[in-house]
Structures are given as structure tokens and as C-alpha cells.
XYZ file of N, CA and C in Angstrom:
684
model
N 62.939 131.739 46.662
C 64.129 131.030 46.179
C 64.315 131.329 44.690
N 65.138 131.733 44.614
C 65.780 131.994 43.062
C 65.782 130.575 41.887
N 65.700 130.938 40.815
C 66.286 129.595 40.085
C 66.635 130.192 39.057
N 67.078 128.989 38.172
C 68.125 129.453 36.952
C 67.467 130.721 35.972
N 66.147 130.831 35.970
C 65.721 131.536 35.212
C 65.661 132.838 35.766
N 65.288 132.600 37.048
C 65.138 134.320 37.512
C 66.076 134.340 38.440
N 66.762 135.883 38.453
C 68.048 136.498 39.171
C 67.535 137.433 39.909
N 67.474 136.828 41.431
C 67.173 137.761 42.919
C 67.849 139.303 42.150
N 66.932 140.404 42.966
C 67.818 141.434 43.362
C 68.423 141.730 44.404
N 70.263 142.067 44.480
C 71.236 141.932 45.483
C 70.845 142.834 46.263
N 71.053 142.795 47.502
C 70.339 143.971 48.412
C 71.596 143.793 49.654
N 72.103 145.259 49.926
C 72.864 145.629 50.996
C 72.400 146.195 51.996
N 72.509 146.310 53.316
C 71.871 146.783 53.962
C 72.732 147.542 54.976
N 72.866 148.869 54.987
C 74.174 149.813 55.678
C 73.211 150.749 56.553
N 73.638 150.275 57.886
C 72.821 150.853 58.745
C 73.725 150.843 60.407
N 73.833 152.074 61.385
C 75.114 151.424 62.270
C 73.808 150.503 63.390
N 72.843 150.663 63.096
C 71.901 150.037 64.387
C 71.224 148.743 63.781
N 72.218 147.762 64.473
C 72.006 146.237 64.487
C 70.278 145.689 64.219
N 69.542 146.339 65.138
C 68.202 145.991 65.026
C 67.471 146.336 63.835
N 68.250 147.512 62.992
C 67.637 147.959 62.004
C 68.006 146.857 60.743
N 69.591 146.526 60.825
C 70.021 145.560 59.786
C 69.342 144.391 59.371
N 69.108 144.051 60.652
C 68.711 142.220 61.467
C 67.126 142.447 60.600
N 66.186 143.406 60.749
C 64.372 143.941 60.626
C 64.517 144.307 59.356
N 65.193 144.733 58.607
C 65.477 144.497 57.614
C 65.509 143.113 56.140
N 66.603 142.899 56.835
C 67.183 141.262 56.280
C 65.752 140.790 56.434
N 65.574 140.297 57.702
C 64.334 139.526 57.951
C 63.231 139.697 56.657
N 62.767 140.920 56.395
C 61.465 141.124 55.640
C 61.954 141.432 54.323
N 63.399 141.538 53.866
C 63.428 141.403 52.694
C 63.550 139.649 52.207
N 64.672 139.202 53.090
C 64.867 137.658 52.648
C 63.193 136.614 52.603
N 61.844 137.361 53.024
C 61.093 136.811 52.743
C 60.413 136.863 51.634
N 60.785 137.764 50.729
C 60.103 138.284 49.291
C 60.686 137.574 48.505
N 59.834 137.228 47.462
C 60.307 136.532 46.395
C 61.248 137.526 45.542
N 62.181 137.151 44.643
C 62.975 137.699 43.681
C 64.183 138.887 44.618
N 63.970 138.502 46.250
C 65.144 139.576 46.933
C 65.942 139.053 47.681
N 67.138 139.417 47.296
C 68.155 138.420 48.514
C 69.231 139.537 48.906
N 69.159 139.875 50.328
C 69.893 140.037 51.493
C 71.285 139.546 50.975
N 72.206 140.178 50.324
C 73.790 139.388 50.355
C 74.635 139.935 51.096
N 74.327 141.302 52.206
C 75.078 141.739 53.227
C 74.936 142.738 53.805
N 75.318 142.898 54.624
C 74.914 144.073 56.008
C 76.448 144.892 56.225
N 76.380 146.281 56.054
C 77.504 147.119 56.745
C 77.037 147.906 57.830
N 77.999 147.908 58.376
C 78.029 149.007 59.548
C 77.973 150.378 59.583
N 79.077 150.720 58.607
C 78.722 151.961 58.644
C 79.283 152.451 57.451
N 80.094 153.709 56.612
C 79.794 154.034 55.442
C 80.960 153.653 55.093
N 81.986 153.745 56.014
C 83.256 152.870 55.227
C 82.816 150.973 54.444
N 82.440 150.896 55.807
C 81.999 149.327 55.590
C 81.309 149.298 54.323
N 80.623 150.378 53.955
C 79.589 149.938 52.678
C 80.014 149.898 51.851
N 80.888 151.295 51.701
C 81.903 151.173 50.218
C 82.398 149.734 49.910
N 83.217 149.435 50.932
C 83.813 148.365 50.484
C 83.349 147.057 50.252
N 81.501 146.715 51.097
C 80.892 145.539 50.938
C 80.554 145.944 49.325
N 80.254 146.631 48.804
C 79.788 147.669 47.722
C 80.619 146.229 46.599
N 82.017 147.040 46.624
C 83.054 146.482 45.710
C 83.337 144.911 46.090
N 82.845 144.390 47.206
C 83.259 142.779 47.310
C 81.416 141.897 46.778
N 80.905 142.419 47.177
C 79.572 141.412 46.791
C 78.797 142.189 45.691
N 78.931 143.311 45.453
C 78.564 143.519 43.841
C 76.819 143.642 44.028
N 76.330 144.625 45.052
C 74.529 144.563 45.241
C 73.667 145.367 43.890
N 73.090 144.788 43.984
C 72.339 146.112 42.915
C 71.652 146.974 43.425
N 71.015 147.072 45.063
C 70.496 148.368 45.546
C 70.799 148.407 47.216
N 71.565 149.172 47.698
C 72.021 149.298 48.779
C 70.867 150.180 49.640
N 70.148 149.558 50.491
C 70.054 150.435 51.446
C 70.600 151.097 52.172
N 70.899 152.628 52.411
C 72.080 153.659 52.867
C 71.277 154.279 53.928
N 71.861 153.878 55.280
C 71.174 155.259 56.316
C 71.982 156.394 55.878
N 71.787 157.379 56.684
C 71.931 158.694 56.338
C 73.159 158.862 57.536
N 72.786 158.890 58.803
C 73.608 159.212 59.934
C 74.370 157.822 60.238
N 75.551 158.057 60.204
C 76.802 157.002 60.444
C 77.556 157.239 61.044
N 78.225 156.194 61.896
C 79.494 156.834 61.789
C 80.855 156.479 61.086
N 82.126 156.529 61.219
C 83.216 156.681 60.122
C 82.695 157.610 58.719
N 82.211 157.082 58.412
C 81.387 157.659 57.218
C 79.965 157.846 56.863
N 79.728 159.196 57.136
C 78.486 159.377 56.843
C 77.697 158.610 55.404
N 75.899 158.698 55.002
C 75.433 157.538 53.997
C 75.390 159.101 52.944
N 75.572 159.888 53.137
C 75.938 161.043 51.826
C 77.220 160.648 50.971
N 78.486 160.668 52.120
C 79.621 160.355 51.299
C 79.711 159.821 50.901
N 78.989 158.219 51.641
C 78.883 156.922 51.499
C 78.395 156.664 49.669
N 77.292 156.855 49.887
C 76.692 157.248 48.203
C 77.402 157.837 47.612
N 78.018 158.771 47.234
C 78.631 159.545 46.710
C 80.112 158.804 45.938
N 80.583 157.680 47.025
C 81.682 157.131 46.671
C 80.805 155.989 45.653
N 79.633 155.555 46.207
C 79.149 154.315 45.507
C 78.913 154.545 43.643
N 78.355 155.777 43.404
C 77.375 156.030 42.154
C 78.780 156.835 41.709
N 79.860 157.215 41.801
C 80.456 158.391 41.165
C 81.260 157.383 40.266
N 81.762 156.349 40.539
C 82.937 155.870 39.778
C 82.155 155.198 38.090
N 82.868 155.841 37.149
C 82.407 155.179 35.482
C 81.552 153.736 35.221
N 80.400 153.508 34.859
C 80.410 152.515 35.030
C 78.974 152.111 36.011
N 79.045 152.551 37.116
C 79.010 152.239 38.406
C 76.900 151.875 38.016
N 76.566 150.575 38.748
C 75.240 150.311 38.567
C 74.061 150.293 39.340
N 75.260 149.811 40.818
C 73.896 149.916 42.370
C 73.695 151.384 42.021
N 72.295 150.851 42.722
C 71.200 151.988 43.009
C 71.398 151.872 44.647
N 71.116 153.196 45.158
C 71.066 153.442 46.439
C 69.673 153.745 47.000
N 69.291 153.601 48.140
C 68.102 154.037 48.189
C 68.271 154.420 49.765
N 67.725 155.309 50.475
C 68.440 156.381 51.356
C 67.354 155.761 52.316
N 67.899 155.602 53.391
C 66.708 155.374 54.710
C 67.055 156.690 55.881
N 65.327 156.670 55.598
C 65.614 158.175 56.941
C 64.431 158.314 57.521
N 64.129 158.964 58.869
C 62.980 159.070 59.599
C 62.186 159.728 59.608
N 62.712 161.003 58.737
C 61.300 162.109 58.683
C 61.730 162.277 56.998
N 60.594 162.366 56.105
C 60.185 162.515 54.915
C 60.889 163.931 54.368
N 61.386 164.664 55.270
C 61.775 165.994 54.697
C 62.834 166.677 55.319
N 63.878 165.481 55.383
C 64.963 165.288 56.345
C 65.775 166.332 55.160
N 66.568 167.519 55.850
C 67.671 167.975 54.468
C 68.553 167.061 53.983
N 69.172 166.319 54.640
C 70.028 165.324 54.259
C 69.682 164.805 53.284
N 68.521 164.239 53.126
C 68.012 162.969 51.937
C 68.195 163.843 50.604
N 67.742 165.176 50.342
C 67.971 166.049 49.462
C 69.660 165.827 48.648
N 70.412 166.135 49.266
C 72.264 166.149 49.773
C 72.212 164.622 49.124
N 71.397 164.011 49.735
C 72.080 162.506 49.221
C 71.500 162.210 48.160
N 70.318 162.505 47.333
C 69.946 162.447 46.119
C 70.533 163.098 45.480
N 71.138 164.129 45.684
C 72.285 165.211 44.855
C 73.826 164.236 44.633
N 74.076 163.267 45.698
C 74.878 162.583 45.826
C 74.676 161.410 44.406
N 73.752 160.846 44.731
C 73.568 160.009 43.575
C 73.311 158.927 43.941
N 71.713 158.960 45.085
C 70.819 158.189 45.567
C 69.458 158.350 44.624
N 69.059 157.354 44.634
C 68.072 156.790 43.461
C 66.500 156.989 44.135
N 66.406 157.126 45.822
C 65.307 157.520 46.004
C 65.817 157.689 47.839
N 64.738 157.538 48.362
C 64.408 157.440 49.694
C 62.988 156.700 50.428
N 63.387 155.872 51.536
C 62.623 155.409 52.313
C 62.191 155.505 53.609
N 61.068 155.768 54.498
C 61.355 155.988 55.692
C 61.344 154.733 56.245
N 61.812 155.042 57.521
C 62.265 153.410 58.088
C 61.131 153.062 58.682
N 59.993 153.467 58.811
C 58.947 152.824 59.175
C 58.208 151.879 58.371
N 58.752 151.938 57.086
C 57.831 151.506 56.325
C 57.525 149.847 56.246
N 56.212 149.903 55.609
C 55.983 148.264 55.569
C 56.617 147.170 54.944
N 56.717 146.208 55.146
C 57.401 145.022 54.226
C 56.761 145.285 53.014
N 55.740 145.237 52.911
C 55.307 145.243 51.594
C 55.996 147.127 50.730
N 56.032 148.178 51.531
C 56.756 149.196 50.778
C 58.029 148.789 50.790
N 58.750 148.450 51.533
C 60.182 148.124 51.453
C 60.492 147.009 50.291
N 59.775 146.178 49.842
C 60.265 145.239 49.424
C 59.797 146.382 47.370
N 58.790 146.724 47.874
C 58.274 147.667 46.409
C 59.491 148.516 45.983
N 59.597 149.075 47.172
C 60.915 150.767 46.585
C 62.000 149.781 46.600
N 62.404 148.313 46.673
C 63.882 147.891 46.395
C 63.750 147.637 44.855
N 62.241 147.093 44.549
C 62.016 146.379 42.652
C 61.864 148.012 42.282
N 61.626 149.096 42.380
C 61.382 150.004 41.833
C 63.031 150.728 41.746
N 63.732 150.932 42.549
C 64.581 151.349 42.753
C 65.727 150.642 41.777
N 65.575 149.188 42.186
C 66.541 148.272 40.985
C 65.923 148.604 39.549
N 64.423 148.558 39.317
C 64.118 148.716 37.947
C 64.519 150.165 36.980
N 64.577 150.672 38.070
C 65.063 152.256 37.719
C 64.296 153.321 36.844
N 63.028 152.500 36.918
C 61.885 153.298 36.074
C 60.669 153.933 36.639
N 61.105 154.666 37.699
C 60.051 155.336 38.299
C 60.692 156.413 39.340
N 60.492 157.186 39.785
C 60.644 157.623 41.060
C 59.776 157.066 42.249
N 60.887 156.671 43.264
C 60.339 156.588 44.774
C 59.021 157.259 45.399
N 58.329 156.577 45.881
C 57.080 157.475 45.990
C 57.000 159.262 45.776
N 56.779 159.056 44.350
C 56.399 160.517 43.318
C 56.452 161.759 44.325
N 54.386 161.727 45.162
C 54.541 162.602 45.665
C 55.631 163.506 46.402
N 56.202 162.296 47.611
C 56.822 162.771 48.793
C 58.812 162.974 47.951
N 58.685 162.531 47.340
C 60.505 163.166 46.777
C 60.040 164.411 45.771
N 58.961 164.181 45.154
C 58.969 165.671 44.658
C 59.140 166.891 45.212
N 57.994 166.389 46.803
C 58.062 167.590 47.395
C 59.147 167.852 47.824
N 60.005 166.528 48.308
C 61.473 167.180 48.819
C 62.423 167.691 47.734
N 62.174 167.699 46.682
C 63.492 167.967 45.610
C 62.468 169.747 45.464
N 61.883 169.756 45.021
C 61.309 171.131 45.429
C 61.535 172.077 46.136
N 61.351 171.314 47.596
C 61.816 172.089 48.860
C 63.146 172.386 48.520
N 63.702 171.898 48.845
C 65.080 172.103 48.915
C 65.742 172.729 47.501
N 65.135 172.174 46.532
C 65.826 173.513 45.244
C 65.374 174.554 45.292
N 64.429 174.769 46.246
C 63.889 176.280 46.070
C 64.949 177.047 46.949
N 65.630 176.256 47.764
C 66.639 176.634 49.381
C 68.214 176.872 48.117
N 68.613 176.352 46.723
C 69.468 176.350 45.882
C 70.105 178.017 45.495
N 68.881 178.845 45.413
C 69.253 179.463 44.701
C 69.096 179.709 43.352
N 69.545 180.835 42.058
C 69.233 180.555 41.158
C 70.091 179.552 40.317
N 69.326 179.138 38.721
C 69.482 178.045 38.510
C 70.929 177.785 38.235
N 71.608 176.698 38.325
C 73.367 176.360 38.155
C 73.246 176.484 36.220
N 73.999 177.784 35.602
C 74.805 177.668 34.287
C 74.994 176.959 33.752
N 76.291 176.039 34.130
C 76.313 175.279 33.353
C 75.095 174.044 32.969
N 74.591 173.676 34.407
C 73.237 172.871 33.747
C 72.370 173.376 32.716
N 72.264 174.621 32.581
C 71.324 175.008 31.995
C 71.842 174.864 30.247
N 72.891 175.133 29.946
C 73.836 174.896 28.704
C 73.447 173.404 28.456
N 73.333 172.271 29.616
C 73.406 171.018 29.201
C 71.628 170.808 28.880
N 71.031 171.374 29.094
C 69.423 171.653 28.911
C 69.159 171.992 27.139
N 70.273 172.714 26.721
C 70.098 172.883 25.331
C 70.641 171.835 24.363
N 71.124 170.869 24.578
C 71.196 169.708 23.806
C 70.596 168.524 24.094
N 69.016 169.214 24.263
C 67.893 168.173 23.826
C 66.748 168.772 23.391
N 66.128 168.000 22.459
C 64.910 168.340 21.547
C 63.710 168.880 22.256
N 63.003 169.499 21.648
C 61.909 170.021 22.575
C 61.188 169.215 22.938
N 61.035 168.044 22.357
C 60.069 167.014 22.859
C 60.558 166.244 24.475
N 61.969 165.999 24.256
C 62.715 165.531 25.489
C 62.861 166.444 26.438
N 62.932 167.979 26.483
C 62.656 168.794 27.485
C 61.787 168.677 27.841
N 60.322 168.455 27.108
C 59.062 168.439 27.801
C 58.845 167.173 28.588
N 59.576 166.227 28.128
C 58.991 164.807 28.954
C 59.912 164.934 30.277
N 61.165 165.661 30.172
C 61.991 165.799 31.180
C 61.586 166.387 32.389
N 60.840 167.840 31.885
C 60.026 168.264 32.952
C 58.732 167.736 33.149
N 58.113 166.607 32.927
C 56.952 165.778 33.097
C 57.613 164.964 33.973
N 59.146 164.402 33.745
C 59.574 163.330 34.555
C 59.424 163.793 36.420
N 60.293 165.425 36.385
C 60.553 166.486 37.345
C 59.422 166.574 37.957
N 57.926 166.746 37.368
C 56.235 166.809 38.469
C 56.102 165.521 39.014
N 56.915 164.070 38.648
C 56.375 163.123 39.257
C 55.660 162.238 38.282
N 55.430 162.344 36.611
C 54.640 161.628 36.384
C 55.256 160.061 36.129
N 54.427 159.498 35.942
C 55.260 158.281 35.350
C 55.122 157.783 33.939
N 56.000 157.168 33.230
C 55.776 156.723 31.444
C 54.645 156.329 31.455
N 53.462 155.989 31.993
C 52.239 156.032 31.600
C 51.620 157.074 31.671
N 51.768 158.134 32.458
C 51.251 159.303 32.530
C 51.608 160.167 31.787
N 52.800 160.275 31.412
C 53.780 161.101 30.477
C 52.943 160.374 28.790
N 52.892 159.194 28.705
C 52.122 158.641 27.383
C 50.662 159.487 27.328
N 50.021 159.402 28.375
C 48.760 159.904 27.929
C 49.111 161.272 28.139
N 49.508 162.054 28.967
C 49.816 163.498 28.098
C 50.176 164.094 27.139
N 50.892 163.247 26.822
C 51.429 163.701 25.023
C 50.791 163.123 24.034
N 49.807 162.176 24.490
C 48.876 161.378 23.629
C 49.887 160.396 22.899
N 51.161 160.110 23.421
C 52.009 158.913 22.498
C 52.137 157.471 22.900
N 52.999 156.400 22.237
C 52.845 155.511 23.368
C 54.095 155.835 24.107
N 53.554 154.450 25.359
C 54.852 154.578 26.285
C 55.736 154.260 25.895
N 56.049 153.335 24.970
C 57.281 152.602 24.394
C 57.917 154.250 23.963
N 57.414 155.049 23.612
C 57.925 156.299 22.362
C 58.183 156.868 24.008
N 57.786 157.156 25.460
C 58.185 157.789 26.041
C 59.790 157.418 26.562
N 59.273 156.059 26.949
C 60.780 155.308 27.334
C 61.793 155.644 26.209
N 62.218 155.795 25.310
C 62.950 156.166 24.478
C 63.248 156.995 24.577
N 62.132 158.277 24.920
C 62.687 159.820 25.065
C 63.541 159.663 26.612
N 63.260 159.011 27.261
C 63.857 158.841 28.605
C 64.889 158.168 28.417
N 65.279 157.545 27.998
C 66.585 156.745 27.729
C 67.273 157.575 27.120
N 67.014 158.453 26.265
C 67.841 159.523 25.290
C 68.588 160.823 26.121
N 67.270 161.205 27.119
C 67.911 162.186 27.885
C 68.643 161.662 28.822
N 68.484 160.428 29.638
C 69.741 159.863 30.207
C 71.106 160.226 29.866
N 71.155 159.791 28.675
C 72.649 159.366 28.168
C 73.064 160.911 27.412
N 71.924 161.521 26.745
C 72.682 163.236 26.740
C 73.358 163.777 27.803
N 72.268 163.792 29.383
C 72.537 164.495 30.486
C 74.067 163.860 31.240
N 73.870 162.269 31.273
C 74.758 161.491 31.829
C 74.926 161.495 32.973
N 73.132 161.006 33.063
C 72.546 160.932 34.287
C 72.203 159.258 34.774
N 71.887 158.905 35.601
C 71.744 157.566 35.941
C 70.155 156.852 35.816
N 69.637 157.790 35.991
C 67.969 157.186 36.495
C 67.362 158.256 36.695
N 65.715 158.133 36.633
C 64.713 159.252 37.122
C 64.899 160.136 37.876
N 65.052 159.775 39.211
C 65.566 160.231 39.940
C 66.812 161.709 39.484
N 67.889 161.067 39.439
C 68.524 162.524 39.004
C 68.218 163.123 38.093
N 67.186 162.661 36.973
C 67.091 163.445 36.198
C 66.095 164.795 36.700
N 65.259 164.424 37.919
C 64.488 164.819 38.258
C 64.865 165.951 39.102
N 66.024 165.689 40.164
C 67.071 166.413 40.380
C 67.790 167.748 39.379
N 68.598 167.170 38.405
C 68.845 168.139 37.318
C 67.687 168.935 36.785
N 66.273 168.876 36.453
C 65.159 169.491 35.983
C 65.240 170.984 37.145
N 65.491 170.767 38.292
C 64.876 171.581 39.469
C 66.023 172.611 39.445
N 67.724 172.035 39.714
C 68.639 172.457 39.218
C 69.040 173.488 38.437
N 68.574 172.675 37.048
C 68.932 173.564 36.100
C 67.860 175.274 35.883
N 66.979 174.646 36.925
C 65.401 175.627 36.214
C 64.762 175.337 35.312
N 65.025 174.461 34.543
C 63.778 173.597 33.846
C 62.573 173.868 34.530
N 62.225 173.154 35.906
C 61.712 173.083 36.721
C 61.436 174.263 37.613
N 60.517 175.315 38.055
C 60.377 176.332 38.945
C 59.376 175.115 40.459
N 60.299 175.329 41.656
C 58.842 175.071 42.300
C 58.146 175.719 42.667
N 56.652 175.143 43.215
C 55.744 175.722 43.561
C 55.178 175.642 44.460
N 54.267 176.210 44.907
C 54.214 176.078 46.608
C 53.164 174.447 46.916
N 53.507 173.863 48.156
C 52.637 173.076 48.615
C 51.771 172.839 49.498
């Protein structure tokens, strides 16, 4: 239960299979600091629960119908402004889609098996916006799949040169997965001094969160992957 001092995080839940919505709700509305404020059907429905109840992290399936959870996202994170975080539900860890929808301007991914206790983690991680979704397994997928890209996109790479060498390096520290504590003890600085460099390249790149930045690193070629 919420009170005046602390503010639940809003949680949507866009999924077309009822049992998934319902198993959902259930194990989030039991966590402290998370509240369930609505369920869509499918990707039209989300957009628009999106703009009437105002969530801060939408759970997005992937396969829909009216509207697929790519477009779906895509409409959510593109407009000026815009603050939900999305977080992508899908069944196999190395689904191409989830790739597509982090390119979209999804903040991580979850598989739907996961436990109450992960589900309720990747919604505070996802709202906090200071980490990537379990490191390992999106690295490997942003990897995979930028290696499937091609070479690196131009113009990203132009937007790569208006940041300091120090913020390139933490950028591609962000891109392996580490986290501001890990990134602190590699550079031997504190974290407070990393978060700053991370907040800086945000708002150069005019990017949203870890996540895409992590995205753009692979993109641009910052980032080469490597085999796993």
C-alpha cells in the first residue's frame, strides 16, 4: 500500500492473452511500491491506455494483434518528452524481435517465465533507469543482432564525436554490461563522477536510458561484437 510519502510505480500490462494479464497483475499488485493501473489488449489498446493513465513502465508483448508491441513501443517512447519505460515480454531470450523493439525504444526485456521476484526487480530497475535488464542476456542479444546490422550507421558515428574521451570510454563500459559500480572501479573514480558521465552522454546522444545507449554503442561501432 502506498502512502503519502512513497509513490507506487505505475505498471501497464499489454498482452492479447488474458491469463498472461490476470498472472501478471496478480504478482505485481503483491509487491510493495507496484501498482497494476491497467491492462491492454493489444497494441492499439496500449497506446492509448499509455496516454489515459500515464504508467511509468509498460509491460509490452511482442506478438499482437491490431498492433504489433514493436510499433506499439515505438509510438510510446518517440513523442518529445515521453517518460514510460517499456519493458518487452517474450519467450525465448534471443527472440529477433526483442532486438527491433529495443531499437524501438524499449528499455529492456523479460521472459515470461520469470519469477515474481524477477518480474517485480526488472519493473524497479526498468523504472529506475539505471541499469540494464539482466546485463548478461541483452548484451548478448544487442550483439547478436548488431553483428546481423552491418557496418557501422554514419551518421551515429559523427554523433560519437561530440563526447569527451572519458564519456566514450564509460559509454562503451555501459555497451559490455557493466554497471556504475563497476564502471567506478574501473576507472578507479567514484560512482557519483560515473553517473554524471552517464547523464551527460544521455542528453548529448538524446538518448533515454542505458539501454539505448547501449544500443547506439553497437550501432555506431563504438562497440565491435565478439563472439560468445
Amino acid at each position: 500500500m502506498t502512502t503519502a510519502a512513497t509513490t507506487a510505480i505505475r505498471v501497464l500490462i499489454a498482452d492479447d492473452q488474458m491469463m498472461v494479464r490476470q498472472g501478471f497483475t496478480v504478482l505485481l499488485d503483491a509487491e510493495p511500491g507496484i501498482e497494476v493501473v491497467g491492462q491492454a489488449v493489444d497494441g492499439l489498446d496500449a497506446v492509448a491506455k499509455v496516454a489515459e493513465l500515464a504508467p511509468d513502465v509498460v509491460l509490452m508483448d511482442i506478438r499482437m494483434p491490431e498492433l504489433g508491441g514493436i510499433e506499439a513501443t515505438r509510438r510510446i517512447t518517440a513523442p518529445a518528452g515521453a517518460t514510460v519505460k517499456v519493458l518487452v515480454l517474450t519467450t525465448f531470450d534471443l527472440d529477433e524481435y526483442v532486438y527491433e523493439a529495443l531499437r524501438a525504444g524499449a528499455s529492456g526485456f523479460l521472459l515470461k517465465d520469470a519469477s515474481a521476484d524477477e518480474l517485480a526487480q526488472a519493473v524497479r530497475v526498468v523504472a529506475a533507469g539505471d541499469a540494464l535488464l539482466a546485463p548478461s542476456i541483452t548484451k548478448r542479444l544487442i550483439a547478436e543482432f548488431s553483428r546481423m546490422t552491418g557496418a557501422p550507421r554514419a551518421p551515429l558515428k559523427d554523433r560519437v564525436a561530440g563526447l569527451t574521451e572519458r564519456e566514450t570510454e564509460v559509454l562503451s563500459l555501459i555497451a559490455q554490461g557493466l554497471s556504475n559500480a563497476e564502471i567506478a572501479a574501473r576507472l578507479v573514480v567514484a560512482e557519483q563522477t560515473v553517473k554524471t558521465h552517464v547523464g551527460r552522454i544521455l542528453v548529448k546522444l538524446g538518448l533515454r536510458d542505458r539501454t539505448q545507449a547501449a544500443v547506439f554503442a553497437y550501432e555506431s561501432g563504438l562497440v565491435r561484437p565478439t563472439g560468445y
